[in-house]
Structures are given as C-alpha cells and as structure tokens.
Amino acid sequence: TQLLEQSPQFLSIQEGENLTVYCNSSSVFSSLQWYRQEPGEGPVLLVTVVTGGEVKKLKRLTFQFGDARKDSSLHITAAQPGDTGLYLCAEPNSGNQFYFGTGTSLTVIP
Amino acid sequence: DSGVTQTPKHLITATGQRVTLRCSPRSGDLSVYWYQQSLDQGLQFLIQYYNGEERAKGNILERFSAQQFPDLHSELNLSSLELGDSALYFCASSSKPLVNGEQFFGPGTRLTVL
C-alpha cells in the first residue's frame, strides 16, 4: 500500500503570505495529482504531474515534482481567503487504484 | 457543480442496519469510483467500476458492496453498520478507467451511525 505523508497537517496564515505544503511517498510515484477540497464539497483536481523535476504553475499556485519522483510540493504565493481548504495529494497506481495523502488543512485569515 | 450527483446528502441510522448510497456520474462518464473519508483515515479508495464491471478494489470491507447498473448509475451498499462506519462517502466519475485521468467528485453522503 502506497503511503503518502503530507505536511504540515494544519496551516493558518494571514492573507498575502506565502506558503508551501509537501507530499512525500514511501516509494517512487508513477504520477501525482493535487486536489483542493472545500468544506462540504468533494475534492477538485488542480494539477497532474508526471515527469521528475516537472514544475507546473496555475495562477498563484506552483507545483513541483521531485527529481526522484518521491516527493512533491505546492507553493501558494500571496494567499487569499479563497485558498482556504484541504489540499490533498494523490497517486493513481497501475491497478487503477487511487491513494490519497493525509491532507493539509489550510486557513487563510483575511 | 461537478455534474456528479449523490443521494442522500445526509443519512442517520443505527448500528446493525443496512443502507444504500446512490451515485449518478457525469453524462458520458463510464467510470465510477467510491471513496470513504473519515477524520482518522483520510480519503480512502474503496472500489471502481467501468461500464458495469468492477475494475479495481481498494480497502473495501466485506460488509460493503457496490454495483454499477446499465444506465451507469452506481450504488454502494453498507451492511451490519458499525459506529466506525460513520464518514463521508464520495462518488467520483471519469470518462476513462485510465490512471492520470481527471476524476470529478460528487458532493458526498454524510453517514452517521448511532
């Protein structure tokens, strides 16, 4: 079973601050997805990274896939209250199963 | 709105009972996934169906079963319910059963077992 550890578990910051959350695996990822889940809703896909060292940007969000494909990070610049939510990393495996990380709960205070 | 619908939104029942959760995928999506989300276990993959057939199985208990019908809607049956089964249950759909594909999640069913 793939084990995806995310850190930190909880993060509370002021609007305008920058932050980084991490996702680490016990083994090599085949690919990695990041999701955001808002209270009372299901997760929504933000990005998929496939290649080691890959960097993808989505407005103020920057996603990085580690060179060894065992870790990934999500950096948010100038956080806004609308960024509040649970950030989950997930790895689909060859068996069509999806493993989700433990999650980082982000609160951005206006 | 993801286009995935789940009913009911909330369900309160007693230990030992049996419940059925229903999911309608996005129009045209053939693949349906079920997940359980609890505070201590996080979001756990239960099972996947593609066009009526089971494609992948995760940490699904023997007391739980699922099926996908010809009209592509899916049902998750939970029996002999225990307190620990209280959780959010999500259904997701995608157009293909392939990995790296985007899954669209429904709003979830919150199950409370008393």
Coordinates of N, CA and C in Angstrom, one line a residue:
Chain A
T1 N 0.8 -1.2 0.0 CA 0.0 0.0 0.0 C 0.9 1.2 0.0
Q2 N 0.6 2.1 -0.9 CA 1.3 3.4 -1.0 C 1.0 4.3 0.2
L3 N 2.0 4.9 0.8 CA 1.8 5.7 1.9 C 2.2 7.1 1.5
L4 N 1.3 8.1 1.5 CA 1.5 9.4 1.2 C 1.4 10.3 2.4
E5 N 2.5 10.9 2.8 CA 2.5 11.7 4.0 C 2.5 13.2 3.6
Q6 N 1.6 14.0 4.1 CA 1.6 15.4 3.8 C 2.0 16.2 5.0
S7 N 2.6 17.3 4.8 CA 3.0 18.2 5.9 C 2.9 19.7 5.4
P8 N 2.6 20.6 6.3 CA 2.1 20.3 7.6 C 0.7 19.8 7.6
Q9 N 0.2 19.3 8.7 CA -1.2 18.8 8.8 C -2.2 20.0 8.8
F10 N -1.8 21.0 9.5 CA -2.6 22.2 9.6 C -1.8 23.4 9.4
L11 N -2.3 24.4 8.8 CA -1.6 25.7 8.5 C -2.6 26.8 8.5
S12 N -2.3 27.8 9.3 CA -3.1 29.0 9.4 C -2.3 30.2 9.2
I13 N -2.6 31.0 8.1 CA -1.7 32.1 7.8 C -2.6 33.4 7.5
Q14 N -1.9 34.5 7.4 CA -2.6 35.7 7.1 C -2.7 35.9 5.6
E15 N -3.7 36.6 5.1 CA -3.8 36.9 3.7 C -2.6 37.6 3.3
G16 N -2.1 37.2 2.1 CA -0.9 37.9 1.5 C 0.4 37.1 1.7
E17 N 0.4 36.2 2.7 CA 1.6 35.4 3.0 C 1.8 34.3 1.9
N18 N 3.0 33.8 1.9 CA 3.3 32.7 1.0 C 3.4 31.4 1.8
L19 N 3.1 30.3 1.2 CA 3.2 29.0 2.0 C 3.6 27.9 1.0
T20 N 4.1 26.8 1.6 CA 4.4 25.6 0.9 C 4.0 24.4 1.6
V21 N 3.3 23.5 1.0 CA 2.9 22.2 1.6 C 3.6 21.1 0.8
Y22 N 3.8 20.0 1.5 CA 4.6 18.9 0.9 C 3.8 17.6 0.9
C23 N 4.2 16.8 0.0 CA 3.7 15.4 -0.1 C 4.9 14.5 -0.3
N24 N 5.0 13.5 0.5 CA 6.2 12.6 0.4 C 5.7 11.1 0.4
S25 N 6.4 10.3 -0.4 CA 5.9 9.0 -0.6 C 7.0 8.0 0.0
S26 N 6.5 6.8 0.3 CA 7.5 5.8 0.8 C 8.1 5.1 -0.4
S27 N 7.6 5.4 -1.6 CA 8.2 4.8 -2.8 C 8.0 5.8 -4.0
V28 N 8.5 5.4 -5.1 CA 8.5 6.3 -6.3 C 7.1 6.4 -6.8
F29 N 6.7 7.7 -7.1 CA 5.4 7.9 -7.7 C 5.4 7.6 -9.2
S30 N 4.4 7.0 -9.7 CA 4.2 6.9 -11.1 C 3.8 8.3 -11.7
S31 N 2.9 8.9 -11.0 CA 2.5 10.3 -11.3 C 1.8 10.8 -10.1
L32 N 1.5 12.1 -10.0 CA 0.9 12.6 -8.8 C -0.1 13.7 -9.2
Q33 N -1.2 13.7 -8.4 CA -2.2 14.7 -8.6 C -2.4 15.5 -7.3
W34 N -2.7 16.8 -7.4 CA -3.1 17.6 -6.3 C -4.5 18.0 -6.4
Y35 N -5.2 17.9 -5.3 CA -6.6 18.3 -5.2 C -6.8 19.3 -4.1
R36 N -7.9 20.1 -4.3 CA -8.3 21.0 -3.2 C -9.8 20.6 -2.9
Q37 N -10.0 20.5 -1.6 CA -11.4 20.2 -1.1 C -11.9 21.3 -0.2
E38 N -13.0 21.9 -0.6 CA -13.6 22.9 0.3 C -14.7 22.3 1.2
P39 N -14.9 22.9 2.3 CA -15.9 22.3 3.3 C -17.2 22.0 2.6
G40 N -17.7 20.8 2.9 CA -19.0 20.4 2.3 C -19.0 20.0 0.9
E41 N -17.8 19.9 0.3 CA -17.8 19.5 -1.1 C -16.7 18.4 -1.4
G42 N -16.8 17.9 -2.6 CA -15.8 16.9 -2.9 C -14.5 17.5 -3.4
P43 N -13.4 16.7 -3.4 CA -12.2 17.3 -3.9 C -12.3 17.7 -5.4
V44 N -11.5 18.7 -5.8 CA -11.4 19.1 -7.2 C -10.0 19.1 -7.6
L45 N -9.7 18.5 -8.8 CA -8.4 18.3 -9.3 C -7.8 19.7 -9.6
L46 N -6.5 19.9 -9.2 CA -5.8 21.1 -9.5 C -4.8 20.9 -10.6
V47 N -4.0 19.8 -10.5 CA -3.0 19.5 -11.4 C -2.5 18.1 -11.4
T48 N -2.0 17.6 -12.5 CA -1.3 16.3 -12.5 C 0.1 16.5 -13.0
V49 N 1.1 15.9 -12.2 CA 2.5 16.0 -12.6 C 2.9 14.5 -12.9
V50 N 3.8 14.4 -13.9 CA 4.2 13.1 -14.4 C 5.7 12.9 -14.4
T51 N 6.4 13.9 -14.8 CA 7.8 13.8 -15.1 C 8.6 14.3 -13.9
G52 N 9.7 13.6 -13.4 CA 10.5 14.1 -12.4 C 11.1 15.4 -12.7
G53 N 11.1 16.3 -11.7 CA 11.6 17.7 -11.9 C 10.6 18.6 -12.5
E54 N 9.4 18.1 -12.8 CA 8.4 18.9 -13.5 C 7.9 20.0 -12.6
V55 N 7.7 21.2 -13.2 CA 7.1 22.4 -12.5 C 5.9 22.8 -13.3
K56 N 4.8 23.0 -12.6 CA 3.6 23.5 -13.2 C 3.1 24.7 -12.4
K57 N 2.6 25.7 -13.2 CA 2.0 26.8 -12.5 C 0.5 27.0 -12.9
L58 N -0.2 27.3 -11.8 CA -1.7 27.6 -12.0 C -2.0 28.9 -11.3
K59 N -1.9 30.0 -12.0 CA -2.0 31.3 -11.4 C -1.0 31.5 -10.2
R60 N -1.5 31.6 -9.0 CA -0.6 31.8 -7.8 C -0.1 30.5 -7.2
L61 N -0.5 29.4 -7.8 CA 0.0 28.1 -7.3 C 1.1 27.5 -8.2
T62 N 2.1 27.0 -7.5 CA 3.2 26.4 -8.2 C 3.4 25.0 -7.7
F63 N 3.4 24.0 -8.6 CA 3.5 22.6 -8.2 C 4.9 22.1 -8.7
Q64 N 5.6 21.4 -7.8 CA 6.8 20.8 -8.2 C 6.9 19.3 -7.9
F65 N 7.4 18.6 -8.9 CA 7.6 17.1 -8.7 C 9.0 16.9 -8.5
G66 N 9.4 16.2 -7.4 CA 10.8 16.0 -7.1 C 11.5 15.2 -8.2
D67 N 12.8 15.4 -8.3 CA 13.6 14.7 -9.4 C 13.5 13.2 -9.3
A68 N 13.5 12.7 -8.0 CA 13.4 11.3 -7.8 C 12.0 10.8 -7.8
R69 N 11.0 11.7 -8.0 CA 9.6 11.3 -8.0 C 9.1 10.6 -6.8
K70 N 9.7 11.0 -5.6 CA 9.2 10.5 -4.3 C 8.6 11.6 -3.5
D71 N 8.6 12.9 -4.0 CA 8.1 14.0 -3.3 C 7.5 15.0 -4.2
S72 N 6.6 15.8 -3.7 CA 6.1 16.9 -4.4 C 5.7 18.1 -3.5
S73 N 5.7 19.3 -4.0 CA 5.4 20.4 -3.2 C 4.4 21.3 -4.0
L74 N 3.6 22.0 -3.2 CA 2.7 23.0 -3.7 C 3.0 24.3 -3.0
H75 N 3.3 25.3 -3.7 CA 3.6 26.7 -3.2 C 2.5 27.6 -3.6
I76 N 2.0 28.4 -2.6 CA 1.0 29.4 -2.9 C 1.6 30.7 -2.6
T77 N 1.5 31.6 -3.6 CA 2.0 33.0 -3.4 C 0.9 33.9 -3.1
A78 N 1.1 34.8 -2.1 CA 0.1 35.8 -1.7 C -1.3 35.2 -1.5
A79 N -1.3 34.3 -0.5 CA -2.5 33.5 -0.2 C -3.7 34.4 0.0
Q80 N -4.9 34.0 -0.5 CA -6.1 34.7 -0.3 C -7.1 33.8 0.4
P81 N -8.1 34.4 1.1 CA -9.1 33.6 1.8 C -9.8 32.5 1.0
G82 N -9.9 32.7 -0.3 CA -10.5 31.7 -1.2 C -9.6 30.5 -1.4
D83 N -8.3 30.6 -0.9 CA -7.4 29.4 -1.0 C -7.7 28.5 0.2
T84 N -8.5 28.9 1.1 CA -8.8 28.0 2.3 C -9.4 26.7 1.8
G85 N -8.9 25.6 2.4 CA -9.4 24.3 2.1 C -8.5 23.2 2.5
L86 N -8.8 22.0 2.1 CA -8.0 20.8 2.4 C -7.3 20.5 1.1
Y87 N -5.9 20.5 1.2 CA -5.1 20.1 0.0 C -4.7 18.7 0.1
L88 N -5.0 17.9 -0.9 CA -4.7 16.5 -0.9 C -3.8 16.2 -2.1
C89 N -2.8 15.4 -1.9 CA -2.1 14.8 -3.0 C -2.6 13.4 -3.2
A90 N -2.5 12.9 -4.4 CA -3.0 11.6 -4.7 C -2.1 10.9 -5.8
E91 N -2.0 9.6 -5.6 CA -1.3 8.8 -6.7 C -2.1 7.7 -7.2
P92 N -2.4 7.8 -8.5 CA -3.0 6.6 -9.1 C -2.0 5.5 -9.4
N93 N -2.3 4.3 -9.2 CA -1.3 3.3 -9.5 C -1.8 2.4 -10.7
S94 N -0.9 1.5 -11.0 CA -1.2 0.8 -12.2 C -2.4 -0.1 -12.1
G95 N -2.9 -0.3 -10.9 CA -4.1 -1.1 -10.7 C -5.3 -0.3 -10.7
N96 N -5.2 0.9 -11.2 CA -6.4 1.8 -11.2 C -6.9 2.2 -9.9
Q97 N -6.1 2.0 -8.8 CA -6.5 2.4 -7.5 C -5.9 3.8 -7.3
F98 N -6.5 4.6 -6.4 CA -6.0 5.9 -6.1 C -5.7 6.0 -4.6
Y99 N -4.5 6.4 -4.3 CA -4.1 6.6 -2.9 C -4.0 8.1 -2.6
F100 N -4.7 8.6 -1.6 CA -4.7 10.0 -1.2 C -3.8 10.2 0.0
G101 N -3.2 11.3 0.0 CA -2.4 11.7 1.2 C -3.2 12.1 2.4
T102 N -2.5 12.3 3.5 CA -3.2 12.6 4.7 C -3.8 14.0 4.7
G103 N -3.4 14.9 3.8 CA -4.0 16.2 3.7 C -3.4 17.3 4.5
T104 N -3.4 18.5 4.0 CA -3.0 19.7 4.7 C -4.2 20.6 4.7
S105 N -4.7 21.0 5.9 CA -5.8 21.9 6.1 C -5.3 23.3 6.2
L106 N -5.6 24.1 5.2 CA -5.1 25.5 5.1 C -6.3 26.5 5.4
T107 N -6.0 27.4 6.3 CA -6.9 28.5 6.6 C -6.2 29.8 6.3
V108 N -6.8 30.6 5.5 CA -6.2 31.9 5.2 C -7.1 33.0 5.9
I109 N -6.5 33.7 6.8 CA -7.2 34.7 7.6 C -7.2 36.1 6.9
P110 N -8.4 36.7 6.7 CA -8.4 38.0 6.0 C -7.7 39.0 6.8
Chain B
D1 N -20.4 23.0 -9.7 CA -21.1 21.8 -9.8 C -20.3 20.8 -10.7
S2 N -19.9 19.7 -10.2 CA -19.1 18.7 -11.0 C -19.9 17.9 -12.0
G3 N -21.3 17.9 -11.8 CA -22.1 17.1 -12.7 C -22.3 15.7 -12.1
V4 N -21.7 15.4 -11.0 CA -21.9 14.1 -10.3 C -22.9 14.3 -9.2
T5 N -23.9 13.5 -9.1 CA -24.9 13.6 -8.1 C -24.9 12.5 -7.1
Q6 N -25.1 12.7 -5.9 CA -25.2 11.7 -4.9 C -26.4 11.9 -4.0
T7 N -27.0 10.8 -3.7 CA -28.2 10.9 -2.7 C -28.1 9.7 -1.7
P8 N -28.6 9.9 -0.5 CA -29.0 11.2 0.0 C -27.8 12.0 0.4
K9 N -28.0 13.2 0.8 CA -26.9 14.1 1.3 C -26.5 13.7 2.7
H10 N -27.5 13.4 3.5 CA -27.2 13.0 4.9 C -28.0 11.7 5.2
L11 N -27.5 10.9 6.0 CA -28.1 9.7 6.4 C -27.7 9.3 7.9
I12 N -28.8 9.2 8.7 CA -28.5 8.8 10.1 C -29.2 7.5 10.3
T13 N -28.5 6.5 10.9 CA -29.0 5.2 11.1 C -28.4 4.6 12.3
A14 N -28.8 3.4 12.6 CA -28.3 2.7 13.9 C -27.4 1.6 13.5
T15 N -26.6 1.2 14.5 CA -25.7 0.0 14.3 C -26.5 -1.2 13.9
G16 N -25.9 -2.0 13.1 CA -26.5 -3.2 12.6 C -27.4 -3.1 11.4
Q17 N -27.7 -1.8 11.0 CA -28.6 -1.6 9.9 C -27.8 -1.7 8.6
R18 N -28.6 -1.6 7.5 CA -28.1 -1.6 6.1 C -28.6 -0.4 5.4
V19 N -27.7 0.3 4.6 CA -28.1 1.5 3.9 C -27.5 1.3 2.4
T20 N -28.1 2.1 1.6 CA -27.7 2.2 0.2 C -27.5 3.6 -0.2
L21 N -26.3 3.9 -0.7 CA -25.9 5.2 -1.2 C -25.9 5.2 -2.8
R22 N -26.4 6.2 -3.3 CA -26.6 6.3 -4.8 C -25.8 7.3 -5.4
C23 N -25.3 7.0 -6.6 CA -24.4 8.0 -7.4 C -24.8 8.0 -8.8
S24 N -25.0 9.2 -9.4 CA -25.1 9.3 -10.8 C -23.9 10.0 -11.4
P25 N -23.2 9.4 -12.3 CA -22.0 10.0 -12.8 C -22.3 11.1 -13.8
R26 N -21.3 11.9 -14.2 CA -21.4 12.9 -15.2 C -21.9 12.3 -16.5
S27 N -22.7 13.0 -17.3 CA -23.2 12.5 -18.5 C -22.0 12.0 -19.4
G28 N -22.0 10.8 -19.9 CA -21.0 10.3 -20.7 C -19.8 9.6 -20.0
D29 N -19.7 9.8 -18.7 CA -18.6 9.1 -18.0 C -19.0 7.6 -17.7
L30 N -18.0 6.8 -18.0 CA -18.3 5.3 -17.8 C -17.7 4.8 -16.5
S31 N -16.8 5.5 -15.9 CA -16.1 5.0 -14.8 C -16.6 5.7 -13.5
V32 N -16.8 4.9 -12.5 CA -17.3 5.4 -11.2 C -16.4 4.9 -10.1
Y33 N -16.0 5.7 -9.2 CA -15.2 5.4 -8.0 C -15.9 5.7 -6.7
W34 N -15.7 4.9 -5.7 CA -16.3 5.2 -4.4 C -15.1 5.4 -3.4
Y35 N -15.3 6.4 -2.5 CA -14.3 6.7 -1.5 C -15.0 6.9 -0.2
Q36 N -14.3 6.6 0.9 CA -14.7 6.9 2.2 C -13.7 7.9 2.9
Q37 N -14.3 9.0 3.5 CA -13.4 10.0 4.1 C -13.8 10.1 5.6
S38 N -12.9 9.8 6.4 CA -13.1 10.0 7.9 C -11.9 10.8 8.5
L39 N -12.2 11.3 9.7 CA -11.1 12.1 10.2 C -9.8 11.4 10.5
D40 N -10.0 10.1 10.9 CA -8.7 9.4 11.3 C -8.1 8.6 10.1
Q41 N -8.9 8.3 9.1 CA -8.3 7.5 8.0 C -8.1 8.4 6.7
G42 N -8.6 9.6 6.7 CA -8.5 10.4 5.5 C -9.4 9.8 4.4
L43 N -9.0 10.2 3.1 CA -9.8 9.8 2.0 C -9.3 8.4 1.5
Q44 N -10.1 7.4 1.5 CA -9.7 6.1 1.2 C -10.5 5.6 0.0
F45 N -9.7 5.0 -1.0 CA -10.4 4.4 -2.2 C -11.0 3.1 -1.8
L46 N -12.3 2.9 -2.2 CA -13.0 1.7 -1.9 C -13.0 0.8 -3.1
I47 N -13.6 1.3 -4.3 CA -13.8 0.4 -5.4 C -14.1 1.2 -6.6
Q48 N -13.8 0.7 -7.8 CA -14.0 1.3 -9.1 C -14.8 0.4 -10.0
Y49 N -15.7 1.0 -10.7 CA -16.4 0.3 -11.8 C -16.2 1.0 -13.1
Y50 N -16.2 0.2 -14.2 CA -16.1 0.8 -15.5 C -17.1 0.1 -16.4
N51 N -18.1 0.9 -16.9 CA -19.1 0.3 -17.8 C -19.8 -0.9 -17.2
G52 N -20.1 -0.9 -16.0 CA -20.8 -2.0 -15.3 C -19.9 -3.1 -14.7
E53 N -18.6 -3.1 -15.0 CA -17.7 -4.1 -14.5 C -16.8 -3.6 -13.4
E54 N -16.5 -4.4 -12.4 CA -15.6 -4.0 -11.4 C -14.2 -3.9 -12.0
R55 N -13.4 -2.8 -11.7 CA -12.1 -2.7 -12.3 C -11.0 -2.7 -11.3
A56 N -11.3 -2.2 -10.1 CA -10.2 -2.1 -9.1 C -10.9 -2.1 -7.7
K57 N -10.2 -2.7 -6.8 CA -10.7 -2.8 -5.4 C -9.7 -2.3 -4.4
G58 N -10.1 -1.4 -3.5 CA -9.2 -0.9 -2.5 C -9.5 -1.4 -1.2
N59 N -9.5 -0.6 -0.2 CA -9.8 -1.0 1.2 C -11.3 -1.1 1.5
I60 N -12.0 -1.9 0.8 CA -13.4 -2.1 1.0 C -13.7 -3.3 1.8
L61 N -14.5 -3.1 2.9 CA -14.8 -4.1 3.8 C -15.7 -5.1 3.2
E62 N -15.7 -6.4 3.7 CA -16.6 -7.4 3.1 C -18.1 -7.1 3.4
R63 N -18.4 -6.2 4.4 CA -19.7 -5.8 4.7 C -20.2 -4.8 3.7
F64 N -19.3 -4.3 2.9 CA -19.7 -3.3 1.8 C -19.7 -3.9 0.5
S65 N -20.6 -3.5 -0.4 CA -20.6 -4.0 -1.7 C -21.1 -2.9 -2.6
A66 N -20.8 -3.0 -3.9 CA -21.2 -1.9 -4.8 C -21.6 -2.6 -6.2
Q67 N -22.3 -1.8 -7.0 CA -22.5 -2.3 -8.3 C -22.8 -1.0 -9.2
Q68 N -22.6 -1.2 -10.5 CA -22.9 -0.2 -11.5 C -23.9 -0.8 -12.5
F69 N -25.0 0.0 -12.7 CA -26.1 -0.5 -13.5 C -26.0 -0.1 -14.9
P70 N -26.8 -0.8 -15.8 CA -26.7 -0.4 -17.2 C -26.8 1.0 -17.6
D71 N -27.6 1.8 -16.8 CA -27.7 3.2 -17.0 C -26.5 4.0 -16.4
L72 N -25.5 3.3 -15.9 CA -24.2 3.8 -15.4 C -24.3 4.4 -14.0
H73 N -25.5 4.5 -13.4 CA -25.5 4.9 -12.0 C -25.0 3.8 -11.2
S74 N -24.5 4.1 -10.0 CA -23.9 3.2 -9.1 C -24.5 3.3 -7.7
E75 N -24.5 2.1 -7.0 CA -24.9 2.1 -5.6 C -23.9 1.4 -4.8
L76 N -23.7 2.0 -3.6 CA -22.8 1.4 -2.6 C -23.7 1.0 -1.4
N77 N -23.6 -0.3 -1.1 CA -24.4 -0.9 -0.1 C -23.5 -1.2 1.2
L78 N -24.0 -0.7 2.3 CA -23.2 -0.9 3.5 C -24.1 -1.6 4.5
S79 N -23.6 -2.8 5.0 CA -24.5 -3.6 5.9 C -23.8 -3.8 7.2
S80 N -24.6 -4.3 8.2 CA -24.1 -4.6 9.5 C -23.3 -3.4 10.0
L81 N -23.9 -2.2 9.9 CA -23.2 -1.0 10.2 C -22.7 -0.9 11.6
E82 N -21.5 -0.3 11.7 CA -20.8 -0.1 13.0 C -20.6 1.4 13.2
L83 N -20.3 1.8 14.4 CA -20.1 3.2 14.7 C -18.9 3.7 13.8
G84 N -17.9 2.9 13.6 CA -16.8 3.3 12.9 C -17.0 3.5 11.4
D85 N -18.2 3.2 10.9 CA -18.5 3.4 9.5 C -19.0 4.8 9.3
S86 N -19.2 5.6 10.3 CA -19.6 7.0 10.2 C -18.5 7.7 9.4
A87 N -18.9 8.3 8.4 CA -17.9 9.0 7.5 C -18.7 9.7 6.4
L88 N -17.9 10.4 5.6 CA -18.4 11.0 4.3 C -18.0 10.0 3.2
Y89 N -19.0 9.7 2.4 CA -18.8 8.8 1.3 C -18.9 9.5 0.0
F90 N -17.9 9.5 -0.8 CA -17.8 10.2 -2.1 C -17.9 9.3 -3.2
C91 N -18.5 9.7 -4.3 CA -18.5 9.0 -5.5 C -17.8 10.0 -6.5
A92 N -17.0 9.4 -7.4 CA -16.4 10.2 -8.4 C -16.6 9.5 -9.8
S93 N -16.5 10.3 -10.9 CA -16.6 9.7 -12.2 C -15.5 10.2 -13.1
S94 N -15.2 9.4 -14.1 CA -14.3 9.9 -15.1 C -14.7 9.2 -16.4
S95 N -14.2 9.8 -17.5 CA -14.6 9.3 -18.8 C -13.9 8.0 -19.2
K96 N -12.7 7.7 -18.5 CA -11.9 6.5 -18.9 C -11.5 5.9 -17.6
P97 N -11.2 4.6 -17.6 CA -10.7 3.9 -16.4 C -9.2 4.1 -16.2
L98 N -8.5 4.9 -17.1 CA -7.1 5.0 -17.1 C -6.6 5.9 -15.9
V99 N -5.4 5.6 -15.5 CA -4.7 6.4 -14.5 C -4.4 7.8 -15.1
N100 N -4.2 8.8 -14.3 CA -3.9 10.2 -14.6 C -5.1 10.9 -15.1
G101 N -6.2 10.2 -15.3 CA -7.4 10.9 -15.7 C -8.0 11.7 -14.6
E102 N -8.8 12.7 -15.0 CA -9.4 13.6 -14.0 C -10.6 12.9 -13.5
Q103 N -10.7 12.9 -12.2 CA -12.0 12.4 -11.6 C -12.8 13.6 -11.1
F104 N -14.1 13.5 -11.3 CA -15.0 14.5 -10.9 C -15.8 14.0 -9.7
F105 N -15.7 14.7 -8.5 CA -16.3 14.2 -7.3 C -17.7 14.8 -7.1
G106 N -18.5 13.9 -6.6 CA -19.8 14.4 -6.1 C -19.7 15.1 -4.8
P107 N -20.9 15.6 -4.3 CA -20.8 16.4 -3.0 C -20.8 15.5 -1.8
G108 N -20.9 14.2 -2.0 CA -20.8 13.3 -0.8 C -22.1 13.0 -0.1
T109 N -22.1 11.9 0.6 CA -23.2 11.5 1.5 C -22.5 11.4 2.9
R110 N -23.1 12.1 3.8 CA -22.6 12.0 5.2 C -23.4 11.0 6.0
L111 N -22.7 9.9 6.3 CA -23.4 8.8 7.1 C -23.0 8.9 8.5
T112 N -24.0 8.9 9.4 CA -23.9 8.9 10.8 C -24.5 7.6 11.4
V113 N -23.7 6.8 12.0 CA -24.2 5.6 12.6 C -24.2 5.8 14.1
L114 N -25.4 5.6 14.7 CA -25.6 5.9 16.1 C -25.7 4.5 16.9

